[in-house]
XYZ file of C-alpha atoms in Angstrom:
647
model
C 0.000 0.000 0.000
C 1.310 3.441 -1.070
C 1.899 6.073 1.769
C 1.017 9.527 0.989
C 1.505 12.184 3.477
C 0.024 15.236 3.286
C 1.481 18.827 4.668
C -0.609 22.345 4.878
C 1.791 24.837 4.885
C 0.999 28.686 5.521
C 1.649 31.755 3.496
C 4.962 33.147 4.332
C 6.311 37.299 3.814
C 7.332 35.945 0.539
C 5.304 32.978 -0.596
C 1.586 32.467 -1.135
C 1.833 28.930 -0.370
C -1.760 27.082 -0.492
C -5.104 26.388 0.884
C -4.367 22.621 -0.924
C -2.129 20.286 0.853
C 1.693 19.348 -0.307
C 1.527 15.959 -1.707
C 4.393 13.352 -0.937
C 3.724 9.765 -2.282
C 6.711 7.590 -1.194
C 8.079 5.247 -3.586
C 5.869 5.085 -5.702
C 7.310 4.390 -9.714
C 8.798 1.262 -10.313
C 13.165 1.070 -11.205
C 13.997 -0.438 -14.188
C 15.674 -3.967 -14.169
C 19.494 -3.842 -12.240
C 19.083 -0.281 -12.032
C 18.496 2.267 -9.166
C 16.886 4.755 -11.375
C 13.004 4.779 -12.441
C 11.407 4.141 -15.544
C 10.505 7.516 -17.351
C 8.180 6.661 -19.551
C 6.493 4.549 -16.516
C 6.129 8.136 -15.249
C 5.103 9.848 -18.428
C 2.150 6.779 -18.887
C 1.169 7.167 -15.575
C 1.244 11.025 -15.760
C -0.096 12.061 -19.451
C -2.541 8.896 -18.455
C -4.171 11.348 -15.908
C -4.026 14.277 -17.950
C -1.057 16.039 -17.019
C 1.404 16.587 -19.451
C 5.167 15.817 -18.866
C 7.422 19.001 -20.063
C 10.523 18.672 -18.563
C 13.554 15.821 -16.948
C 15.974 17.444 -15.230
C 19.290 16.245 -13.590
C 19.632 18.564 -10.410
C 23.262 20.291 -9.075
C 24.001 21.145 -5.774
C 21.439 23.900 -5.331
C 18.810 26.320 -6.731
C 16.971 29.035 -5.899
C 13.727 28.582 -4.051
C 10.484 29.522 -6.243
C 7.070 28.982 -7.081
C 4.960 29.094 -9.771
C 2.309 31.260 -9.274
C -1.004 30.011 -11.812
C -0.273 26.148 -12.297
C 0.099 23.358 -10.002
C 3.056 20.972 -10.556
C 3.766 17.164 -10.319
C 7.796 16.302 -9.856
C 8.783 12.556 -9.899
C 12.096 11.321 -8.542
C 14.083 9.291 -11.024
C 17.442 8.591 -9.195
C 19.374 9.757 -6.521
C 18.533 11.516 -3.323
C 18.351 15.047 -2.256
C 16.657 17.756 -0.015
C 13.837 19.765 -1.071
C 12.776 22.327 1.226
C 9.090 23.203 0.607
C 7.160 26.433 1.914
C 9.948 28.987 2.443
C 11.469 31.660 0.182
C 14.962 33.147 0.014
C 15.802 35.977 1.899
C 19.312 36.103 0.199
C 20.832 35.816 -3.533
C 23.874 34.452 -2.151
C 22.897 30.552 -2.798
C 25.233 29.518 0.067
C 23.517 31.179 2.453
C 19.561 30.647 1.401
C 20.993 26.405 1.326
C 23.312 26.067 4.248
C 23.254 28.889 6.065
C 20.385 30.294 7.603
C 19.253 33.081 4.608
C 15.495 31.696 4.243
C 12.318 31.898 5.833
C 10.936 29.821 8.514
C 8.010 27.791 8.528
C 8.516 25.745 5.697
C 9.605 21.806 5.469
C 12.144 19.701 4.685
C 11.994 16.489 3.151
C 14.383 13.881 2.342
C 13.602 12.530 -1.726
C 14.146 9.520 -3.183
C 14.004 8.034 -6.215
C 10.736 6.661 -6.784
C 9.208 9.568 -5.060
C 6.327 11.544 -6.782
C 5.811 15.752 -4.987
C 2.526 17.022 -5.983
C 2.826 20.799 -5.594
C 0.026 23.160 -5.445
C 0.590 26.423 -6.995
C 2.235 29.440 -4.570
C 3.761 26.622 -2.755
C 7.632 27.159 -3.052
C 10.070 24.557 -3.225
C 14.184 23.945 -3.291
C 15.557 20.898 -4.272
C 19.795 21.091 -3.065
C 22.317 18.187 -1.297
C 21.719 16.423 -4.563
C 23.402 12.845 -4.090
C 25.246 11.770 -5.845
C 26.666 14.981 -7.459
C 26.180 16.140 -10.704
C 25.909 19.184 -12.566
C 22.998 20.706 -13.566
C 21.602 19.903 -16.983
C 18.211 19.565 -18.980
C 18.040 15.959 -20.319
C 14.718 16.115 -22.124
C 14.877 17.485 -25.631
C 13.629 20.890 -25.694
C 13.779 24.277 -23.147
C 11.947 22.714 -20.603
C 8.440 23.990 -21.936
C 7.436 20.786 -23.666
C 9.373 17.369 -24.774
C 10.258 18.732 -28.365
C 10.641 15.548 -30.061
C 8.839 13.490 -33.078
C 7.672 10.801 -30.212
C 7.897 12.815 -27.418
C 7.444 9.244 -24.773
C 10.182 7.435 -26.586
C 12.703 10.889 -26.665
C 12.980 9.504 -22.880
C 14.201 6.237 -22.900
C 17.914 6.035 -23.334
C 18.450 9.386 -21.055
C 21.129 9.235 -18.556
C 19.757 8.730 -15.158
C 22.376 9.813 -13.227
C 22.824 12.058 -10.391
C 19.777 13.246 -9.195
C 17.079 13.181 -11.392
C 13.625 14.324 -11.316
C 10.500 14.584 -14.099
C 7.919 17.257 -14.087
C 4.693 17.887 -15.154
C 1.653 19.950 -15.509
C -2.426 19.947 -16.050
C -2.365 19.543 -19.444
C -2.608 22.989 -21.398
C -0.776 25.225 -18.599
C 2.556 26.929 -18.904
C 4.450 27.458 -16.205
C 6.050 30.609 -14.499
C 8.823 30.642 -11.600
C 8.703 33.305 -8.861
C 10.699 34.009 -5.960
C 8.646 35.672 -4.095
C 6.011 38.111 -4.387
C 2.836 38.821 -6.740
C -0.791 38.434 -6.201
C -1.500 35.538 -3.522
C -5.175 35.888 -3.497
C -4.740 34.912 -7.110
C -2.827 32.145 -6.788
C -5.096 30.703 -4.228
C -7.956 30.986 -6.469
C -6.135 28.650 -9.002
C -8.674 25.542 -9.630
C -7.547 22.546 -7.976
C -6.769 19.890 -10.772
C -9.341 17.408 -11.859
C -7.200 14.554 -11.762
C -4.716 13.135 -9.678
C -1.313 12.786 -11.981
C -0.648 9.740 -9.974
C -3.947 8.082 -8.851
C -6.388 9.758 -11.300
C -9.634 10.563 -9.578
C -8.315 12.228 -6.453
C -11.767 13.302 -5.248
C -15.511 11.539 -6.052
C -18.592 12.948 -5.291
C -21.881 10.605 -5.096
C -24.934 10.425 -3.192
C -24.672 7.541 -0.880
C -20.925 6.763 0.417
C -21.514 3.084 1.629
C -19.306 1.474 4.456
C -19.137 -2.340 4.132
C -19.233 -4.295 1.024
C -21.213 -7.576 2.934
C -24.236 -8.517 2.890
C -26.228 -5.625 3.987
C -23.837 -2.783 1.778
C -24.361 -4.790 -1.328
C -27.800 -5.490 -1.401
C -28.177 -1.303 -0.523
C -25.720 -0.388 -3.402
C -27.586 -2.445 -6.234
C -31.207 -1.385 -4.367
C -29.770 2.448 -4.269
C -28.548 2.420 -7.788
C -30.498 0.493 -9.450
C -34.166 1.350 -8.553
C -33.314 4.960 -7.208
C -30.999 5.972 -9.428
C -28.844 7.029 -6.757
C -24.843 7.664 -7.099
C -22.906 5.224 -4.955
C -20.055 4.356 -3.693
C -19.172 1.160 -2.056
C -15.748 1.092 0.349
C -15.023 -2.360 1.177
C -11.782 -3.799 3.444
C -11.754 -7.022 1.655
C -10.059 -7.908 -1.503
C -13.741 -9.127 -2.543
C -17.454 -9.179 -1.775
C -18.685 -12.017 0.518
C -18.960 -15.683 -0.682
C -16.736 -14.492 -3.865
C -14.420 -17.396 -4.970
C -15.864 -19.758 -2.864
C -16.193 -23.149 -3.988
C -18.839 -23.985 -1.187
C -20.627 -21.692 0.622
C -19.281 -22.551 4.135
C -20.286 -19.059 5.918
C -23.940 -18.163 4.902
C -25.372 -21.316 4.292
C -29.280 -20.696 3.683
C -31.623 -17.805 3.048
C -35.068 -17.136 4.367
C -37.671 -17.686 1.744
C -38.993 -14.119 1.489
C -39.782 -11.916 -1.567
C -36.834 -9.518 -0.798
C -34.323 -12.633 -1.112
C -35.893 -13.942 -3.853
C -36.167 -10.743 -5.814
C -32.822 -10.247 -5.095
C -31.471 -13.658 -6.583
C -33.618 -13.053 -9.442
C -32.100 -9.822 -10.883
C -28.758 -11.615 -10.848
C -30.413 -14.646 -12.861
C -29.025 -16.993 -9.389
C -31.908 -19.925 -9.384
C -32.969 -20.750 -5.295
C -33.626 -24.011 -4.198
C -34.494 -26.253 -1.108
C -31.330 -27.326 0.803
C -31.187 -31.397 1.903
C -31.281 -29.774 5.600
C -32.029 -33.252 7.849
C -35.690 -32.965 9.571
C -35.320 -32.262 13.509
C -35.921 -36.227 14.394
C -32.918 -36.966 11.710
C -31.000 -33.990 13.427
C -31.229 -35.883 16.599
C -30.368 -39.564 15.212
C -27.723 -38.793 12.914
C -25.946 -35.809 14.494
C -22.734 -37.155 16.509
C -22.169 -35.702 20.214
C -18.464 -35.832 21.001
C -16.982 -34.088 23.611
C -14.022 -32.143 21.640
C -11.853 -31.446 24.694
C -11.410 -35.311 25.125
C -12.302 -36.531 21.819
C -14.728 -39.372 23.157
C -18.705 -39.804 22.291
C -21.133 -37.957 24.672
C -24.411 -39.661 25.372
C -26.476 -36.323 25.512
C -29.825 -36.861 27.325
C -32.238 -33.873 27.026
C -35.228 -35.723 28.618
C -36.757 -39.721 29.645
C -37.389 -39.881 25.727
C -35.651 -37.632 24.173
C -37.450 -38.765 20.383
C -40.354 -37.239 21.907
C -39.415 -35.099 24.589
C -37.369 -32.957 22.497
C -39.852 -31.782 19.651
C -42.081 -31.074 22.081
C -39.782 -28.827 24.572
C -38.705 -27.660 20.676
C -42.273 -26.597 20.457
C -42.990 -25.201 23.669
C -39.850 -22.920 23.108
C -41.558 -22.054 19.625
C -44.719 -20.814 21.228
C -42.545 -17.785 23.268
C -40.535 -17.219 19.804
C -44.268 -16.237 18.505
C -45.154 -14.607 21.534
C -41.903 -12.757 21.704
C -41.856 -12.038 17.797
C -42.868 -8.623 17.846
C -39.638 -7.948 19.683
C -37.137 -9.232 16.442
C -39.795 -8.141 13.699
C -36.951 -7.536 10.489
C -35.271 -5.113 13.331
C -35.891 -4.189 16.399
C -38.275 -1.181 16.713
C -40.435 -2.444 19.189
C -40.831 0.645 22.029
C -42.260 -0.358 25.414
C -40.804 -2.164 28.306
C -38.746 -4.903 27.582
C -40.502 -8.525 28.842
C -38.328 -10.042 31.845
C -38.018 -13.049 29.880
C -36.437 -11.378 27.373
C -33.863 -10.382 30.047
C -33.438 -13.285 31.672
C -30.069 -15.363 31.350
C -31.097 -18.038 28.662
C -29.953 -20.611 31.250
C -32.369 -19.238 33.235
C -34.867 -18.933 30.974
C -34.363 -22.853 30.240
C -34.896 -23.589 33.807
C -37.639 -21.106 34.035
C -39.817 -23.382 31.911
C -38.071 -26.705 31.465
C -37.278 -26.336 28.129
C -33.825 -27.409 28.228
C -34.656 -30.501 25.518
C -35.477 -27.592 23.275
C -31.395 -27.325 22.764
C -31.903 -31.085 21.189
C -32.951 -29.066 17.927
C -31.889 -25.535 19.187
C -28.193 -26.471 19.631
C -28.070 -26.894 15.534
C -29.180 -23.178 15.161
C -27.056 -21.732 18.138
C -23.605 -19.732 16.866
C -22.720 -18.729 20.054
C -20.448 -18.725 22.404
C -21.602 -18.461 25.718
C -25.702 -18.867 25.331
C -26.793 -19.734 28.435
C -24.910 -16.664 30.475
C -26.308 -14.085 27.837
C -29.999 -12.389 27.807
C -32.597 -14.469 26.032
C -33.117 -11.180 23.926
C -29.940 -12.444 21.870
C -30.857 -15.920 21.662
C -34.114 -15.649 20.494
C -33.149 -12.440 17.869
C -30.726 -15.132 15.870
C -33.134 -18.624 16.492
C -36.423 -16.755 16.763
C -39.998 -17.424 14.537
C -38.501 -16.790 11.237
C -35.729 -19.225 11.532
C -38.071 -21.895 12.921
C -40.394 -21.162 10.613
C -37.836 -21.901 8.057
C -36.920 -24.874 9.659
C -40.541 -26.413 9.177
C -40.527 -27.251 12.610
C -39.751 -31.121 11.778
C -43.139 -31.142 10.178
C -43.683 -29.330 6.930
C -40.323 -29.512 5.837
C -37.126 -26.782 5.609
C -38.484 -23.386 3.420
C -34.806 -22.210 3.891
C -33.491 -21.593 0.558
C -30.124 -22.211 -0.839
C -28.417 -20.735 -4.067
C -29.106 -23.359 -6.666
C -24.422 -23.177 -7.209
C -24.591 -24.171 -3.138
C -22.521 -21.243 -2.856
C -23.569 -17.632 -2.776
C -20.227 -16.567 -4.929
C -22.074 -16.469 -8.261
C -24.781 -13.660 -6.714
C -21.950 -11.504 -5.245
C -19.792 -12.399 -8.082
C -22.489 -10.907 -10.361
C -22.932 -8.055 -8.154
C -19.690 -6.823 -7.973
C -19.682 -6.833 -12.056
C -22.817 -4.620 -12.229
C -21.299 -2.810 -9.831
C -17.558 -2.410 -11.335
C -16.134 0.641 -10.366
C -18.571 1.606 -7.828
C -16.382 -0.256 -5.110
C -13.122 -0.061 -3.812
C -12.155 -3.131 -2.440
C -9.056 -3.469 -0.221
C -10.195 -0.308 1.115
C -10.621 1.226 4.508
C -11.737 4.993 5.795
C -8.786 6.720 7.730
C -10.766 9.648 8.748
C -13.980 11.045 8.489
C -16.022 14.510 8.544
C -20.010 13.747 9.313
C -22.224 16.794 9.510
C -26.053 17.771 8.348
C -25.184 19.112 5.023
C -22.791 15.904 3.794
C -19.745 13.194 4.918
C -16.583 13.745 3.576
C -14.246 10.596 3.605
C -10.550 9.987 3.417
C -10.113 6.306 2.088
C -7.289 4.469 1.757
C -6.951 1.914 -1.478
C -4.417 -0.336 -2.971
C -3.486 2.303 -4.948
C -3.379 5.680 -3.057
C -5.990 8.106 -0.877
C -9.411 9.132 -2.194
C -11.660 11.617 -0.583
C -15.198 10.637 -0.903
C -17.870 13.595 -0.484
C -21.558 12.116 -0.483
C -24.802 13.198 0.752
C -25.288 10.637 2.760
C -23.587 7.493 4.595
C -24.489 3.932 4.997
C -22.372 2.490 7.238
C -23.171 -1.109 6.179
C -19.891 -2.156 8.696
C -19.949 -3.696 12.264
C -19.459 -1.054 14.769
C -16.891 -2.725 16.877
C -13.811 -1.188 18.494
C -11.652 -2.102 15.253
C -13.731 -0.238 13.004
C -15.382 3.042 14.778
C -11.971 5.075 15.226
C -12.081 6.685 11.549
C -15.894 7.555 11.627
C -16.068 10.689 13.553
C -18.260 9.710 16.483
C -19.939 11.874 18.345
C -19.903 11.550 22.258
C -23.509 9.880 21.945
C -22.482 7.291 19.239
C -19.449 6.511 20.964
C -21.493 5.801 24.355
C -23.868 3.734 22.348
C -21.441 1.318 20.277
C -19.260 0.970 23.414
C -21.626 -0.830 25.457
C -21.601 -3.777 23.176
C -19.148 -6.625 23.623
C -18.531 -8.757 20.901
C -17.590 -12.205 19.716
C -15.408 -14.123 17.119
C -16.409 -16.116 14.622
C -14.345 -18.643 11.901
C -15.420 -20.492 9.439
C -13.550 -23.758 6.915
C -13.600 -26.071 4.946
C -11.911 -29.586 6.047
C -11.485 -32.688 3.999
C -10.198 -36.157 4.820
C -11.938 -35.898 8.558
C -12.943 -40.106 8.547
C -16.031 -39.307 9.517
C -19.164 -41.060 9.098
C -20.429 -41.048 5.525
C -23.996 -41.295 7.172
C -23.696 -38.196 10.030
C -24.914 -35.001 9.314
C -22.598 -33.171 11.693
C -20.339 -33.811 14.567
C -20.861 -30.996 17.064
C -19.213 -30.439 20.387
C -21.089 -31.398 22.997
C -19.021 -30.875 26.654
C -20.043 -34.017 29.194
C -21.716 -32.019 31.321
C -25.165 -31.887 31.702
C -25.765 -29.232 34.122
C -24.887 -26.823 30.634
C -26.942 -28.580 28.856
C -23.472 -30.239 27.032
C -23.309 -26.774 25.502
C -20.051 -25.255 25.348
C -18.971 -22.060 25.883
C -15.699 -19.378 25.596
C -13.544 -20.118 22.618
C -14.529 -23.476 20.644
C -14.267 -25.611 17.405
C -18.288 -25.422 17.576
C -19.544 -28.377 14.982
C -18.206 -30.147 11.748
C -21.584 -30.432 9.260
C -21.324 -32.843 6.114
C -21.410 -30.181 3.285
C -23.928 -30.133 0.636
C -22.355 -29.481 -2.603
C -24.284 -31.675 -4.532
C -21.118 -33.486 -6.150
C -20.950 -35.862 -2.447
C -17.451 -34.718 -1.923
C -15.917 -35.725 1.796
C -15.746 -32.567 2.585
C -16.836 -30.995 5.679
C -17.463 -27.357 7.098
C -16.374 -26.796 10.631
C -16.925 -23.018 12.795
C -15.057 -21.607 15.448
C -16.494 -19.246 17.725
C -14.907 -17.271 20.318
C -14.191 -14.356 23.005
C -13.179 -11.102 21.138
C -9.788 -11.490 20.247
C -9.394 -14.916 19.085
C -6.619 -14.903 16.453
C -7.548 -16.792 13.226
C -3.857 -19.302 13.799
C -5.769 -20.079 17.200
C -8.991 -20.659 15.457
C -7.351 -22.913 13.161
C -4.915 -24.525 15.876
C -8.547 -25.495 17.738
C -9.773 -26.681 14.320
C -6.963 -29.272 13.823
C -6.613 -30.026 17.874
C -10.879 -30.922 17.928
C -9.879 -33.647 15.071
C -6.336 -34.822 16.669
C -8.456 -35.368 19.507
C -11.106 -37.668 18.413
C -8.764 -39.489 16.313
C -6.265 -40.223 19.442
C -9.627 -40.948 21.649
C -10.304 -44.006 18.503
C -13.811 -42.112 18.271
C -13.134 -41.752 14.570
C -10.141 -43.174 11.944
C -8.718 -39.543 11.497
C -5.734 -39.707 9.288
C -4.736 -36.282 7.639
C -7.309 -34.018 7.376
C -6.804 -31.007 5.669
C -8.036 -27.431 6.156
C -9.197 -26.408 2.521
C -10.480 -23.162 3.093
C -11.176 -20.783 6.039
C -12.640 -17.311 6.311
C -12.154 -14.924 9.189
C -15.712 -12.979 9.878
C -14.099 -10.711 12.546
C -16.291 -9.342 15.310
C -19.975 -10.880 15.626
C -23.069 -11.509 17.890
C -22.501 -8.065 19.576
C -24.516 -7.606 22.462
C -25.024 -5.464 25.929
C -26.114 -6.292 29.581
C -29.936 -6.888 30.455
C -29.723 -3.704 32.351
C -29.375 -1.688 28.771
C -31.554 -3.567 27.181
C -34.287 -2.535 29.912
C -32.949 1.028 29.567
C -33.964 0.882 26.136
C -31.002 0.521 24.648
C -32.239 -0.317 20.929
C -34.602 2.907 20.485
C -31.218 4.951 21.899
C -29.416 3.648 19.149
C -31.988 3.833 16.290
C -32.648 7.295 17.162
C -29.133 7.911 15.710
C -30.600 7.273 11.727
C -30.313 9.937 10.148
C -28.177 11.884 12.692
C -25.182 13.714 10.782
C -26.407 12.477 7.180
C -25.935 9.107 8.312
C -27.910 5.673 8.394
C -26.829 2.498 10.098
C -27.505 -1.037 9.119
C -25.738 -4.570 9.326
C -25.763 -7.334 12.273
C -25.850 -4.715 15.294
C -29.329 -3.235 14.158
C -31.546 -6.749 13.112
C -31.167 -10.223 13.555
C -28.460 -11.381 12.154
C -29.537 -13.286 9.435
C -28.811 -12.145 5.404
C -33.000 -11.823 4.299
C -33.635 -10.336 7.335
C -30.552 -7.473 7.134
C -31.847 -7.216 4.035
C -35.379 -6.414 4.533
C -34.316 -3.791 7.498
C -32.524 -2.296 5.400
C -35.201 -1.635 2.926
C -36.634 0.289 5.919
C -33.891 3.086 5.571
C -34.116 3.604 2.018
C -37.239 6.430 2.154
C -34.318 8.560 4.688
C -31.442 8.008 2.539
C -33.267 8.881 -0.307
C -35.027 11.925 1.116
C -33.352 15.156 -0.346
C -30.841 14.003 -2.643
């Protein structure tokens, strides 16, 4: 990644300087094969590329006098060697000796050590003095011409063959402007006023304007990009941290595995032309005969006993617990706007909540559904927002049959595939925002990419991203947001791919089940969570396993847990384990954010939605709806009339 550092510097007695920063990208052309020197015509492809045209390539003496040019900004590329270029102060003395090492120039200005590869992009009125050229040379104009232009038949190839040595540099200008070189002096009110380039010489498109600046390529930011552009003919602009969209590249879809069936989802997977069908999910009776307890801290078989007969005491507790996920419902209704005092259930510790109404053989079908990694210590409210009536629903309850829907690839990489094409330039992946300015009237964002800094200005934000600790420090939080987002803690969550486990060709899944009843064998902290026989419709050995775990679990732990859950059950003789392999694996970051009881009685969710809209800003993603991808998707339909309002 390319550092560029920025410095304002102020007018002096004898130099405008600029309102528009100093521009230092560090090393930033390529050198030429066994050579220390760059590759001009890299820089003149690059440069006349972004519509600035190369005049002038310069080996540097000792010295010079310091200037600036007063109506045209200028780009200067280091091509070998290394000097100093003092920026921002003028002479205050002909003698050249004493304006370089004595002490003959102005103060406030910079000094900066330049090196080949090294691109300076100058605004006009600032001044700048390039001296303690190394190695030394004298002074001489390489470029065909007077410096005004590349006079030459084929101006690009008049540079190749030059001889880079000494300190070298390359300049150029907006194409179409002539430049002038002042000491000091003239009109600096003028030379503020000069228009700020359109392009970037080195990055192009310096600056991009749209409508809706989106944070968070996943789920939720995608689906509002396509909806935004798309159907409201909104300007967008997606910034994502990844190097792709979710489930892109992915053989098997091994993080979201199903999709509610709702007309959102399905509309969705219809504009891309991606067919849905019904997943081979095992009813709840085959859940409980074919899925394997084992106890992954010892590697041996748990007999798990939720009940005297568990074929029939489970589906019924499984029931029971239904009845408060329909009673409850209103509570986790695609988001949670529900106002009112939060039911004491809903605040109870789910272990308590178990106990409360015997409903512990509920977990014989539950556990399946549960990504979590301490349930029973954690309010009910998060339990029952992730494995509430839509996912049961979904499930068929063991009666009607699963209505999840998968993609009909059993991966969703060809929807985000497609999405990111329609898309195209719209996103910047391997992108983050280093700093942010929110306010009523717009967001202004500095974003880091592969290949430089952009500032985004947009109308409004989306942030689409988790607000965990990791992510909130760029996004200019006010003292209530702050507040707000630090009150949740958060979790970790893995996910893989493993072949070669010696499993059971007839289990669905081996999950770990802790021998210890009085937890219901659930386990809890940081865990290898299940291994489930994956469905890819080829019946390929292959296997996807999760990890979940307290907030900073490192992914090499994760996957140290992975491979220790397997040595495990192969030393115990549980299973023939020989040499599994991990295939793939997929860090999600933070997840299943949550706060205490107590905030969730002080109304913690109407706090936080009362912040859409705040600062030209709406909020989606896992820490505003249950985390599941129809349902993120169907909340954030809710936003759209806000976003939308004014622009």
């Amino acid at each position: 990644m390319i550092e560029v550092t920025k410095y304002w510097l102020s007018p002096t007695a004898l130099v405008p300087n600029s309102p528009w920063p100093l521009l230092h990208y560090k090393n930033v052309l390529n050198k030429g094969d066994d050579s220390e020197a760059c590759v001009p015509i890299e820089a003149w492809d690059r440069f006349t590329g972004n519509g600035w045209e190369v005049q002038w390539l310069y080996r540097y003496g000792q010295t010079q006098d310091s200037h600036f040019h007063s109506g045209v900004h200028e780009c200067m590329a280091v091509l070998s060697g290394t000097a100093t270029i003092r920026f921002g102060a003028g002479d205050k003395s002909e003698d050249l000796d004493a304006n370089t090492t004595g002490s003959a120039f102005e103060a406030g200005g910079v000094e900066i050590e330049a090196n080949a590869g090294d691109v300076f992009v100058i605004p006009a009125g600032v001044a700048h003095k390039t001296h303690n050229t190394r190695p030394e040379s004298a002074f001489r104009l390489l470029s065909p011409g007077c410096g005004r232009g590349v006079e030459a038949e084929n101006p690009r190839q008049a540079l190749v063959g030059l001889p880079l040595t000494g300190f070298t540099m390359i300049g150029a200008y907006p194409q179409g402007s002539e430049w002038d070189a002042l000491r000091g002096g003239g009109d600096f009110e003028a030379v503020w006023r000069v228009p700020k380039p359109e392009r970037d010489p080195v990055f192009g498109e310096a600056e991009v304007e749209v409508d809706v600046a989106i944070i968070g390529g996943g789920a939720s930011g995608s689906y509002a990009a396509v909806r935004l552009r798309e159907d409201f003919n909104k300007t967008v602009l997606v910034i994502e941290k990844a190097g792709k969209l979710p489930a892109a590249g992915r053989p098997i879809d091994y993080g979201v595995e199903a999709y509610l069936n709702r007309e959102t989802t399905i509309a969705f997977f219809k504009r891309f032309n991606v067919g849905l069908i019904d997943p081979t999910l095992a009813s709840d009776i085959e859940l409980l005969l074919l899925t394997k307890n084992v106890d992954f801290s010892t590697g041996l078989p748990v007999d798990v006993s939720y009940g005297p007969v568990d074929l029939v005491g489970v589906p019924v507790a499984f029931l029971e617990y239904t009845s408060y996920a329909v009673k409850y419902q209103a509570w986790f209704a695609n988001g949670y706007f529900q106002t009112g005092d939060v039911p004491d259930d809903l605040l109870l510790s789910f272990g308590d909540f178990l106990a409360k109404y015997d409903l512990g053989g509920s977990l014989g079908i539950l556990r399946n559904l549960l990504w979590l990694s301490d349930a029973l210590n954690m309010p009910t409210w998060f339990v029952m927002s992730v494995v509430g009536l839509p996912q049961i629903q979904a499930f068929g309850l063991g009666l009607i049959g699963p209505s999840f829907k998968w993609p009909a690839t059993y991966s969703a990489e060809t929807l985000y595939e497609r999405v990111l094409d329609l898309l195209g330039d719209d996103v910047l992946l391997g992108s983050t925002v280093v700093s942010s300015q929110r306010s009523d009237s717009g967001v202004e964002l500095t974003v880091q990419t592969p290949s430089g800094q952009k500032t985004v200005k947009a109308k409004k934000l989306l942030v689409a991203a988790p607000p965990s600790p990791n992510n909130v420090g760029s996004w200019d939080l006010d003292d209530n947001e702050a507040l707000l987002f630090g009150k949740f803690s958060w979790e970790t969550l893995f996910v893989g791919v493993v072949q070669d486990t010696g499993f059971p060709s007839h289990a669905t899944g081996i999950r770990n089940a802790p021998n210890d009843p009085s937890r219901y064998y659930l386990p809890h902290g940081s865990f290898t969570d299940a291994f489930s026989k994956a469905d890819t419709g080829t019946g390929a050995d292959l296997w996807t396993t999760r990890v979940l775990g307290v907030a900073g679990l490192s992914a090499s732990e994760a996957q140290t847990m992975i491979y220790q859950s397997l040595t495990q059950m192969g030393e115990a003789g549980t299973y023939d384990i020989a040499s599994p392999s991990l295939v793939a694996f997929t860090d999600h970051g933070a997840n299943a954010p949550k706060v205490s009881a107590a905030d969730l009685k002080d109304g913690f969710y109407n706090k936080l939605y009362a912040l859409q809209g705040q600062r030209s800003t709406y909020w989606t993603g896992f820490a505003w709806a249950p985390d599941y991808s129809s349902i993120l998707w169907d909340f954030t339909e809710t936003l759209f009339p806000g976003i939308i309002s004014g622009i």
